[in-house]
Coordinates of C-alpha atoms in Angstrom, one line a residue:
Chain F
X135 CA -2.1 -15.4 -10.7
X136 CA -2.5 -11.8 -11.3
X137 CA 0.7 -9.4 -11.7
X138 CA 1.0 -5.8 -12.3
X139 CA 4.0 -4.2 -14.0
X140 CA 5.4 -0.7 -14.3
X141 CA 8.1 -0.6 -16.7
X142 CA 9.4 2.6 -16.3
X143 CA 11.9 2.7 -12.5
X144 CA 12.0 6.7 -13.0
X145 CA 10.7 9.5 -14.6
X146 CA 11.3 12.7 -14.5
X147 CA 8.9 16.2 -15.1
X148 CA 9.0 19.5 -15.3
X149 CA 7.3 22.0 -12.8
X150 CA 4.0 22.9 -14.7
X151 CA 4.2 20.2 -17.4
X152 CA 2.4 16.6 -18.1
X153 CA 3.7 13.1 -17.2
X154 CA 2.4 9.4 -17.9
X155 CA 3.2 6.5 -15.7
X156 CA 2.7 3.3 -17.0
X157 CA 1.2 0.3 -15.5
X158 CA 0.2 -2.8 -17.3
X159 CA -1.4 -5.7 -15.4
X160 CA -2.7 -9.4 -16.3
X161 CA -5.7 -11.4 -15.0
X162 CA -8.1 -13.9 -16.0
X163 CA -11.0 -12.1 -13.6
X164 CA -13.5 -9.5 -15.0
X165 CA -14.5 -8.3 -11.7
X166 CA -11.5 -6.1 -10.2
X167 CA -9.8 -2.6 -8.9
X168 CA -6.9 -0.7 -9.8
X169 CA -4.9 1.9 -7.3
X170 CA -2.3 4.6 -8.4
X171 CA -0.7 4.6 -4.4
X172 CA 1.9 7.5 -4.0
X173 CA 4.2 7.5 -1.3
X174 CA 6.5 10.3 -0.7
X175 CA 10.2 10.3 0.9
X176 CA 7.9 11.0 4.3
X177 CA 6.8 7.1 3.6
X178 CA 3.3 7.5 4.4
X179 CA 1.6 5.6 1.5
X180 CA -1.5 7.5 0.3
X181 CA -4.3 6.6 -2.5
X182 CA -4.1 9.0 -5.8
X183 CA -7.0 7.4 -7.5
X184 CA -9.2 4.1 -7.7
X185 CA -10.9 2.3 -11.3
X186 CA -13.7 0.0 -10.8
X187 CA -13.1 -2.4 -13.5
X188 CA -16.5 -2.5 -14.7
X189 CA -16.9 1.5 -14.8
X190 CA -15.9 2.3 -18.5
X191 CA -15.2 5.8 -17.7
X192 CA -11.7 6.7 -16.6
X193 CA -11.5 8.0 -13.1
X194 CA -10.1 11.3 -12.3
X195 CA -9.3 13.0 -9.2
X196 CA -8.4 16.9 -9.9
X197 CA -5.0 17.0 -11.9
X198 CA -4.6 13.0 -11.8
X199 CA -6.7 11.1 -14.2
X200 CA -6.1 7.6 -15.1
X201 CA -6.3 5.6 -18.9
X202 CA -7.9 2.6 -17.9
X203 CA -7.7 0.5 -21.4
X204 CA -9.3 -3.1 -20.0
X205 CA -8.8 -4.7 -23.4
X206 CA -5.1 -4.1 -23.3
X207 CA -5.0 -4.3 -19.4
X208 CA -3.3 -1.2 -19.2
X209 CA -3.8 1.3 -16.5
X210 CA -1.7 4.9 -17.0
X211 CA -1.6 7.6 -14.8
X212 CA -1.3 11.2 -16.1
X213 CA -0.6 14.0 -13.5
X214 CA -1.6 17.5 -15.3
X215 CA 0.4 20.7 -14.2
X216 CA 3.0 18.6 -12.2
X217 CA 4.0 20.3 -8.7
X218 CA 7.5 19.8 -6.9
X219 CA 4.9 18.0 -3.9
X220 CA 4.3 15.3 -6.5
X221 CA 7.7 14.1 -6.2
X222 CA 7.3 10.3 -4.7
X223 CA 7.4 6.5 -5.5
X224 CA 4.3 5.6 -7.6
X225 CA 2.9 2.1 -7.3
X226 CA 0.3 0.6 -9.0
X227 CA -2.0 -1.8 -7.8
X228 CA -4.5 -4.6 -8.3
X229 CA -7.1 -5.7 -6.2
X230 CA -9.5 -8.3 -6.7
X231 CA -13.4 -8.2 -6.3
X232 CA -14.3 -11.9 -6.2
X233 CA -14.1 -11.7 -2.7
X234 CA -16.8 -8.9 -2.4
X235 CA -14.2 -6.2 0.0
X236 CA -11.2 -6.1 0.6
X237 CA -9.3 -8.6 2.3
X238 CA -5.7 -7.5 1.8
X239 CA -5.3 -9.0 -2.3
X240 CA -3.7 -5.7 -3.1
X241 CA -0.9 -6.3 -5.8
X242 CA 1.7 -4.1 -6.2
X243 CA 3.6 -3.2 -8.9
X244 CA 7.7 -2.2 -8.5
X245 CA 7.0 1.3 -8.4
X246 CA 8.2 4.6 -10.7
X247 CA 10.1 7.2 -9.0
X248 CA 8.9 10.5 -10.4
X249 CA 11.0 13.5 -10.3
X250 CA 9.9 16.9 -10.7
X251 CA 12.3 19.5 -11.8
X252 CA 11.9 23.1 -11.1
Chain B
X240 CA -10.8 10.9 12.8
X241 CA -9.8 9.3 9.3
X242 CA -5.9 8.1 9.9
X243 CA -4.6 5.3 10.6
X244 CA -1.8 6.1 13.5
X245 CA 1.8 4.1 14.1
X246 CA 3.7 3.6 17.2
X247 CA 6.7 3.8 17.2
X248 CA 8.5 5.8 14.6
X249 CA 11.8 4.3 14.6
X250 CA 12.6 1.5 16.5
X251 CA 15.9 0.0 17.2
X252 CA 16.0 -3.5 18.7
X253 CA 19.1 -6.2 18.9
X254 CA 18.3 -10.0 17.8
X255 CA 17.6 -10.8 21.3
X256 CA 15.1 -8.5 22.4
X257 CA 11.0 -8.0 22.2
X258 CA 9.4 -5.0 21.0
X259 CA 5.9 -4.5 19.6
X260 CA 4.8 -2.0 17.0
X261 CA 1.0 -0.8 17.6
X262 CA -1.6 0.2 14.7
X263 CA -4.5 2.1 15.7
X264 CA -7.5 3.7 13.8
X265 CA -11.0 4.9 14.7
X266 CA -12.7 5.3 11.3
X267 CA -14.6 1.9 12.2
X268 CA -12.6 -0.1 9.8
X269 CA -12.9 -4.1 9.9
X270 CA -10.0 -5.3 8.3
X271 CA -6.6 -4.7 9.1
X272 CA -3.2 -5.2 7.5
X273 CA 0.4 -5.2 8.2
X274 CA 2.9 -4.9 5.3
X275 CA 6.9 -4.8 5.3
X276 CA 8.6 -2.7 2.9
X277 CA 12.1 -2.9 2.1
X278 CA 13.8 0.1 0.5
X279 CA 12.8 0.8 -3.1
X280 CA 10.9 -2.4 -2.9
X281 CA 6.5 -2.1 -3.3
X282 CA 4.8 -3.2 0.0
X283 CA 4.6 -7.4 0.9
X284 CA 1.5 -8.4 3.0
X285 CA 2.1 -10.3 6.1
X286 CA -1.1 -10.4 8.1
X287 CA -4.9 -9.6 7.4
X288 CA -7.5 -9.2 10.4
X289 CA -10.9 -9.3 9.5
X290 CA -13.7 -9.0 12.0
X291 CA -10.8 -9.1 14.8
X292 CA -9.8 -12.4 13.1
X293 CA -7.2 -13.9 11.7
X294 CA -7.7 -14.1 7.7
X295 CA -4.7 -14.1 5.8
X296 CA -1.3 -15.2 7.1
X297 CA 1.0 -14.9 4.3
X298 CA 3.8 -17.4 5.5
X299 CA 5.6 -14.8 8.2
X300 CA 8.3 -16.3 10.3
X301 CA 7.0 -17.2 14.0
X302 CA 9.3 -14.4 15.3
X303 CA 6.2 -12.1 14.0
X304 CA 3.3 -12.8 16.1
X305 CA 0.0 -10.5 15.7
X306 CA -2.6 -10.0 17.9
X307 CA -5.8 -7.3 17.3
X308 CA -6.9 -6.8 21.0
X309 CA -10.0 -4.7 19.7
X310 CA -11.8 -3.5 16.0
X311 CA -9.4 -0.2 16.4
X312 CA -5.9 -1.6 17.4
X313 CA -3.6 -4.1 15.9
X314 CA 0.2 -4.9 17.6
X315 CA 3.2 -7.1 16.0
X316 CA 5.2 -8.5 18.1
X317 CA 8.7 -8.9 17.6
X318 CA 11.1 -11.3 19.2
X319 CA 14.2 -12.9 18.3
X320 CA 14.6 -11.3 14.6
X321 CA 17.4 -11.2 12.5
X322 CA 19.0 -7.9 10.5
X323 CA 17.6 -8.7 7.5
X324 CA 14.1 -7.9 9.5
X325 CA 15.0 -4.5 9.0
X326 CA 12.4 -2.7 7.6
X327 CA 9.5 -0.1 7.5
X328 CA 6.3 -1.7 8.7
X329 CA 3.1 -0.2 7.2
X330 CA -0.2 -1.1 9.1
X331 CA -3.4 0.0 7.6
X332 CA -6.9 -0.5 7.5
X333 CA -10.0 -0.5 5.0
X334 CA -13.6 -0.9 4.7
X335 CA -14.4 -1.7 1.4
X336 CA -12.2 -1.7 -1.6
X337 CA -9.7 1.7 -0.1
X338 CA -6.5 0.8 1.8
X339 CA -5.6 3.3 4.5
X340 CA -1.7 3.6 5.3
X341 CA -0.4 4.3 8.2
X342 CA 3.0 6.1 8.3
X343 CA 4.8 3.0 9.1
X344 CA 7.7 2.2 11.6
X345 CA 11.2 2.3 10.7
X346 CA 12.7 -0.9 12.2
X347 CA 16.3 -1.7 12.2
X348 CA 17.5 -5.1 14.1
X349 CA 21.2 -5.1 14.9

């Protein structure tokens, strides 16, 4: 069975500066996705960035950008130029492909609560 | 139109009664999802509709009973739960390999 794990429960940033979330993950599949979900105090549970597994090229979606390492099933996400708005639960997330869409195999990890300090 | 909407809010209920929270989205999504979230605790699946159909049906209680009337609503309908039911319930939708959240509904059984 595939699990994902974020090892770090909290982190906390500076306004402006650069922060790293960890997420490792194992599988035995070749074929897969990985999600960076952030969900703010507001709850509402919205999708930072995506990695297709078999892309090589880390994905990046203006100041978020991802480290996808598949060797080392690691998956980090770095937010550039951190603003107080980024402040929310991160979870990361697994998805297979095997089943050609999505049918609702999403894998979360426990989350990171990011801080940002002004 | 590319949200995925929640009714209600908050919802208050005792063990007794029967509510239903509704899901609804009109980006022509085929499958659709209802996760419970306890505080500080990452989403669990409950149910996946694909095609209007019952795919996945992760072991829920009977007290949770789904229905998806149509490709652009899903309801969960709630009877006789118990307090630890208290939860937020996230619906959401996809078409392809993206997950769209709703804003969930805060439940709290008494």
């Amino acid at each position: 069975a595939q699990t994902v794990t974020q090892s770090q429960p909290e982190m906390s940033v500076q306004e402006a500066e650069t922060v790293t979330l960890s997420c490792t993950y194992d599988t035995s599949e070749s074929d897969y996705y990985l999600f960076w979900y952030k969900q703010p105090p507001s709850r509402q549970m919205i999708l930072v960035i995506r990695q297709e597994a078999y892309k090589q090229q880390n994905a990046t979606e203006n100041r978020f950008s991802v480290n996808f390492q598949k060797a080392a099933k690691s998956f980090s996400l770095k937010i550039s130029d951190s603003q107080l708005g980024d402040a929310a639960m991160y979870f990361c997330a697994y998805e297979t492909n095997s089943l050609g869409g999505s049918q609702g195999n999403l894998i979360f990890g426990k989350g990171t609560k990011l801080s940002v300090k002004p | 139109d590319t949200e995925v909407t929640q009714t209600p809010k908050h919802l208050v209920m005792g063990m007794t009664n029967k509510k239903s929270l509704k899901c609804e989205q009109h980006m022509g999504h085929r499958a659709m999802y209802w996760y419970k979230q306890k505080a500080k605790k990452p989403p669990e699946l409950m149910f996946v509709y694909s095609y209007e159909k019952l795919s996945i049906n992760e072991s829920v209680p009977s007290r949770f009973s789904p229905e998806c009337p149509n490709s652009s609503l899903l309801n969960l309908h709630l009877h006789a739960l118990q307090p630890e039911d208290s939860a937020l319930y996230l619906c959401a939708s996809s078409q392809g390999h993206e997950q769209f959240f709703g804003p969930g509904t805060r439940l709290t059984v008494l």
